[in-house]
CSV table of C-alpha atoms in Angstrom, one decimal:
chain,number,residue,atom,x,y,z
O,17,MET,CA,22.2,49.4,70.9
O,18,GLU,CA,22.6,53.1,71.6
O,19,GLY,CA,25.6,53.5,69.4
O,20,TRP,CA,23.9,52.4,66.2
O,21,TYR,CA,23.0,56.1,65.4
O,22,TYR,CA,26.7,56.5,64.5
O,23,SER,CA,26.2,53.9,61.8
O,24,ILE,CA,23.6,56.1,60.0
O,25,PRO,CA,26.1,58.5,58.4
O,26,LEU,CA,28.3,55.5,57.6
O,27,LEU,CA,25.4,53.8,55.9
O,28,THR,CA,24.7,57.0,54.0
O,29,PHE,CA,28.3,57.2,52.9
O,30,SER,CA,28.3,53.6,51.7
O,31,VAL,CA,25.1,54.1,49.6
O,32,PHE,CA,26.4,57.3,48.1
O,33,SER,CA,29.8,55.8,47.4
O,34,VAL,CA,28.2,52.8,45.6
O,35,ALA,CA,26.0,55.1,43.4
O,36,CYS,CA,29.1,57.2,42.4
O,37,CYS,CA,31.0,54.0,41.6
O,38,ILE,CA,28.3,52.8,39.3
O,39,GLU,CA,28.2,56.1,37.5
O,40,ARG,CA,32.0,56.0,37.1
O,41,VAL,CA,32.1,52.4,35.9
O,42,LEU,CA,29.5,53.2,33.2
O,43,PHE,CA,31.5,56.3,32.2
O,44,TRP,CA,34.9,54.5,31.9
O,45,TRP,CA,33.3,51.5,30.2
O,46,LYS,CA,32.0,53.7,27.5
O,47,ILE,CA,35.4,55.4,27.0
O,48,THR,CA,37.5,52.3,27.0
O,49,HIS,CA,35.2,50.4,24.5
O,50,ARG,CA,34.6,53.2,22.0
O,51,GLN,CA,37.3,55.8,22.1
O,52,GLU,CA,40.1,53.9,20.4
O,53,GLU,CA,38.1,53.1,17.3
O,54,VAL,CA,36.6,56.5,17.0
O,55,VAL,CA,39.9,58.3,17.3
O,56,GLN,CA,41.7,56.1,14.8
O,57,GLN,CA,38.9,56.6,12.3
O,58,ALA,CA,38.8,60.3,12.9
O,59,LEU,CA,42.6,60.7,12.4
O,60,SER,CA,42.5,58.5,9.3
O,61,GLN,CA,39.6,60.5,7.8
O,62,TYR,CA,41.2,63.8,8.6
O,63,ARG,CA,44.1,62.9,6.3
O,64,ARG,CA,41.7,62.7,3.4
O,65,ASN,CA,38.7,64.7,4.3
O,66,PRO,CA,38.5,66.9,7.4
O,67,ARG,CA,34.8,67.4,6.9
O,68,ALA,CA,34.2,63.7,7.2
O,69,ALA,CA,36.3,63.5,10.4
O,70,GLN,CA,34.4,66.4,11.9
O,71,TYR,CA,31.1,64.7,11.1
O,72,LEU,CA,32.3,61.4,12.7
O,73,LEU,CA,33.4,63.3,15.9
O,74,GLU,CA,30.0,65.1,16.0
O,75,GLN,CA,28.3,61.7,15.9
O,76,ASN,CA,30.4,60.6,19.0
O,77,ALA,CA,30.3,63.9,20.9
O,78,ASP,CA,29.5,62.1,24.1
O,79,LEU,CA,33.1,61.1,24.3
O,80,PRO,CA,35.4,63.7,25.9
O,81,ILE,CA,38.2,63.3,23.4
O,82,ALA,CA,35.7,63.9,20.5
O,83,ARG,CA,34.6,67.2,22.1
O,84,ILE,CA,38.3,68.1,22.5
O,85,PHE,CA,39.0,67.4,18.8
O,86,LEU,CA,35.9,69.3,17.7
O,87,ALA,CA,37.1,72.4,19.5
O,88,GLY,CA,40.1,72.5,17.2
O,89,LEU,CA,38.4,71.3,14.0
O,90,GLU,CA,35.6,73.8,14.2
O,91,LEU,CA,38.1,76.7,13.9
O,92,ASN,CA,38.3,77.8,10.3
O,93,GLU,CA,41.8,78.0,8.9
O,94,ALA,CA,43.3,78.2,12.4
O,95,SER,CA,47.0,78.6,12.8
O,96,PRO,CA,48.9,75.7,14.5
O,97,GLU,CA,49.2,77.9,17.6
O,98,ASP,CA,45.5,78.7,17.7
O,99,PHE,CA,44.7,75.0,17.0
O,100,LYS,CA,46.8,73.8,19.9
O,101,LEU,CA,45.4,76.5,22.2
O,102,ALA,CA,41.8,75.3,21.3
O,103,LEU,CA,42.7,71.7,22.1
O,104,GLU,CA,44.3,72.7,25.5
O,105,THR,CA,41.4,74.8,26.5
O,106,ALA,CA,38.9,72.0,25.6
O,107,LEU,CA,41.0,69.6,27.6
O,108,ALA,CA,41.0,71.8,30.6
O,109,ALA,CA,37.2,72.0,30.4
O,110,GLU,CA,36.9,68.2,30.3
O,111,VAL,CA,39.2,67.5,33.3
O,112,PRO,CA,36.5,68.1,35.9
O,113,LEU,CA,34.3,65.5,34.2
O,114,LEU,CA,37.2,62.9,34.1
O,115,LYS,CA,37.9,63.5,37.8
O,116,ARG,CA,34.2,63.6,38.8
O,117,PHE,CA,33.4,62.3,42.3
O,118,ASN,CA,37.1,62.1,43.3
O,119,THR,CA,36.4,64.5,46.1
O,120,VAL,CA,33.4,62.4,47.2
O,121,PHE,CA,35.6,59.3,47.4
O,122,ASP,CA,38.4,61.1,49.3
O,123,THR,CA,35.8,62.4,51.8
O,124,VAL,CA,34.3,59.0,52.4
O,125,ILE,CA,37.8,57.4,52.7
O,126,THR,CA,38.8,60.1,55.3
O,127,VAL,CA,35.6,60.4,57.3
O,128,ALA,CA,34.4,56.8,57.5
O,129,PRO,CA,37.3,55.5,59.7
O,130,PHE,CA,36.8,58.5,62.0
O,131,LEU,CA,33.2,57.8,62.4
O,132,GLY,CA,34.0,54.2,63.3
O,133,LEU,CA,36.6,55.5,65.8
O,134,LEU,CA,33.9,57.8,67.3
O,135,GLY,CA,31.7,54.7,67.8
O,136,THR,CA,34.6,53.0,69.4
O,137,VAL,CA,35.2,55.9,71.8
O,138,THR,CA,31.5,56.0,72.8
O,139,GLY,CA,31.5,52.2,73.3
O,140,ILE,CA,34.4,52.5,75.6
O,141,ILE,CA,32.7,55.3,77.5
O,142,GLN,CA,29.7,53.1,77.9
O,143,ILE,CA,31.8,50.3,79.2
O,144,LEU,CA,33.5,52.5,81.8
O,145,SER,CA,30.1,54.0,82.8
O,146,SER,CA,28.8,50.5,83.6
O,147,ILE,CA,31.7,49.7,85.9
O,148,GLN,CA,31.3,50.7,89.5
O,149,LEU,CA,34.6,51.0,91.3
O,150,GLY,CA,33.0,50.1,94.6
O,151,ASP,CA,31.3,47.0,93.3
O,152,ILE,CA,33.7,45.4,90.8
O,153,GLY,CA,32.3,41.9,91.3
O,154,GLY,CA,28.7,43.2,90.7
O,155,THR,CA,29.5,45.0,87.5
O,156,ASP,CA,26.7,45.0,85.0
O,157,THR,CA,28.1,42.5,82.5
O,158,GLN,CA,25.3,43.2,80.1
O,159,GLY,CA,26.3,46.9,79.8
O,160,VAL,CA,29.9,45.9,79.3
O,161,GLY,CA,29.0,43.5,76.5
O,162,ARG,CA,26.9,46.2,74.8
O,163,GLY,CA,29.8,48.6,75.0
O,164,ILE,CA,32.3,46.2,73.6
O,165,ALA,CA,30.0,45.2,70.7
O,166,GLU,CA,29.3,48.9,69.9
O,167,ALA,CA,33.0,49.6,69.8
O,168,LEU,CA,33.8,46.6,67.6
O,169,TYR,CA,30.9,47.0,65.2
O,170,SER,CA,31.4,50.7,64.6
O,171,THR,CA,35.1,50.3,63.9
O,172,ALA,CA,34.5,47.4,61.6
O,173,PHE,CA,31.7,49.3,59.8
O,174,GLY,CA,33.9,52.3,59.2
O,175,LEU,CA,36.7,50.2,57.8
O,176,ILE,CA,34.3,48.2,55.6
O,177,VAL,CA,33.1,51.5,54.0
O,178,ALA,CA,36.5,53.1,53.7
O,179,ILE,CA,38.7,50.2,52.4
O,180,PRO,CA,36.7,49.3,49.3
O,181,THR,CA,36.1,53.0,48.5
O,182,LEU,CA,39.9,53.5,48.6
O,183,LEU,CA,40.6,50.6,46.3
O,184,ILE,CA,37.9,51.7,43.8
O,185,SER,CA,39.0,55.3,43.9
O,186,ASN,CA,42.6,54.3,43.1
O,187,VAL,CA,41.3,52.4,40.0
O,188,PHE,CA,39.4,55.5,38.8
O,189,ARG,CA,42.4,57.7,39.5
O,190,SER,CA,44.6,55.4,37.4
O,191,LEU,CA,42.1,55.5,34.6
O,192,TYR,CA,42.0,59.3,34.7
O,193,LEU,CA,45.8,59.5,34.4
O,194,ARG,CA,45.8,57.0,31.6
O,195,GLN,CA,43.1,58.9,29.8
O,196,LEU,CA,44.9,62.2,30.2
O,197,SER,CA,48.0,60.6,28.6
O,198,LYS,CA,46.0,59.2,25.7
O,199,ILE,CA,44.3,62.6,25.1
O,200,GLN,CA,47.7,64.3,25.0
O,201,GLU,CA,49.1,61.6,22.6
O,202,TYR,CA,46.1,61.7,20.2
O,203,GLY,CA,46.0,65.5,20.4
O,204,GLY,CA,49.6,65.7,19.4
O,205,MET,CA,48.9,63.5,16.4
O,206,LEU,CA,46.0,65.7,15.4
O,207,GLU,CA,48.2,68.8,15.8
O,208,LEU,CA,50.8,67.3,13.6
O,209,LEU,CA,48.3,66.5,10.9
O,210,HIS,CA,46.9,70.0,11.0
O,211,ARG,CA,50.4,71.5,10.7
O,212,GLN,CA,51.2,69.3,7.7
O,213,ARG,CA,47.9,70.3,6.1
O,214,GLN,CA,48.7,74.0,6.7
O,215,GLU,CA,52.2,73.6,5.2
O,216,MET,CA,50.9,71.7,2.2
O,217,GLN,CA,48.3,74.4,1.5
O,218,ALA,CA,51.0,77.1,1.8
O,219,GLN,CA,53.1,75.2,-0.8
O,220,GLN,CA,50.1,74.9,-3.1
O,221,LEU,CA,49.5,78.6,-2.9
O,222,SER,CA,53.1,79.3,-3.7
O,223,GLN,CA,53.1,76.9,-6.7
O,224,TYR,CA,49.7,78.0,-8.0
O,225,PRO,CA,49.4,81.7,-7.4
O,226,TYR,CA,46.2,83.5,-8.2
O,227,THR,CA,46.0,84.5,-11.8
O,228,LYS,CA,44.1,87.3,-13.5
O,229,PRO,CA,40.5,86.7,-14.0
O,230,SER,CA,39.7,84.7,-17.1
O,231,PRO,CA,37.3,86.0,-19.7
O,232,SER,CA,34.5,84.1,-18.0
O,233,GLY,CA,35.2,86.1,-14.8
O,234,SER,CA,36.6,83.2,-12.8
O,235,SER,CA,40.0,82.9,-11.2
O,236,THR,CA,42.3,79.9,-11.1
O,237,LEU,CA,42.7,78.4,-7.5
O,238,PRO,CA,45.1,75.7,-6.4
O,239,PRO,CA,43.4,72.3,-6.5
O,240,TYR,CA,42.6,70.6,-3.2
O,241,SER,CA,44.7,67.6,-2.2
O,242,SER,CA,44.9,65.4,0.8
O,243,LEU,CA,47.9,64.7,3.1
O,244,GLU,CA,48.2,61.2,1.7
O,245,PRO,CA,50.5,60.9,-1.4
O,246,SER,CA,48.8,59.7,-4.6
């Protein structure tokens, strides 16, 4: 069939779409099966020992939310405003990774049906070209059959490529929106813990001001305490 060359880009789109889907499935599988446990452990450890929480996040730096948290924890004595700004900046940097291949999926969903329609149009043209107005009874039925088959196959192929890609793309888009909501939720919890730690340290400094150097040359500093009550 002459119209099969329209199926070449459709076949290319289908292969590329499957490859992108596999990458996205592995990506979201990793996040959904590891993120919750890592975040809960990091928040719990941050209450007692920020260093331990930072080490845990560094061990799981392949997770986007771990990299976002590290952007704030790596700041030394950051104010709550600077801490929040660091988290928001890191989140903005991770968004393209979370939305990766969305443009590819949208392109396949849009172009595939049009390529199928193009094959339909060329099939109809082939049908009309095989019909001779002066010899209706002697029309080449073989050419008409080829044209009809070309039109139907190309349309079906375009829809076969576009419809599954649309469904899978919607799933990935919902996962992205859910992940964005979780990052904002957990980031807010981390900001709150950081603010509480800053306030507690300020209270300790007001209760235990620096004293004059002792005879040994050392000064008295406020003891370190965690956010959890004793």
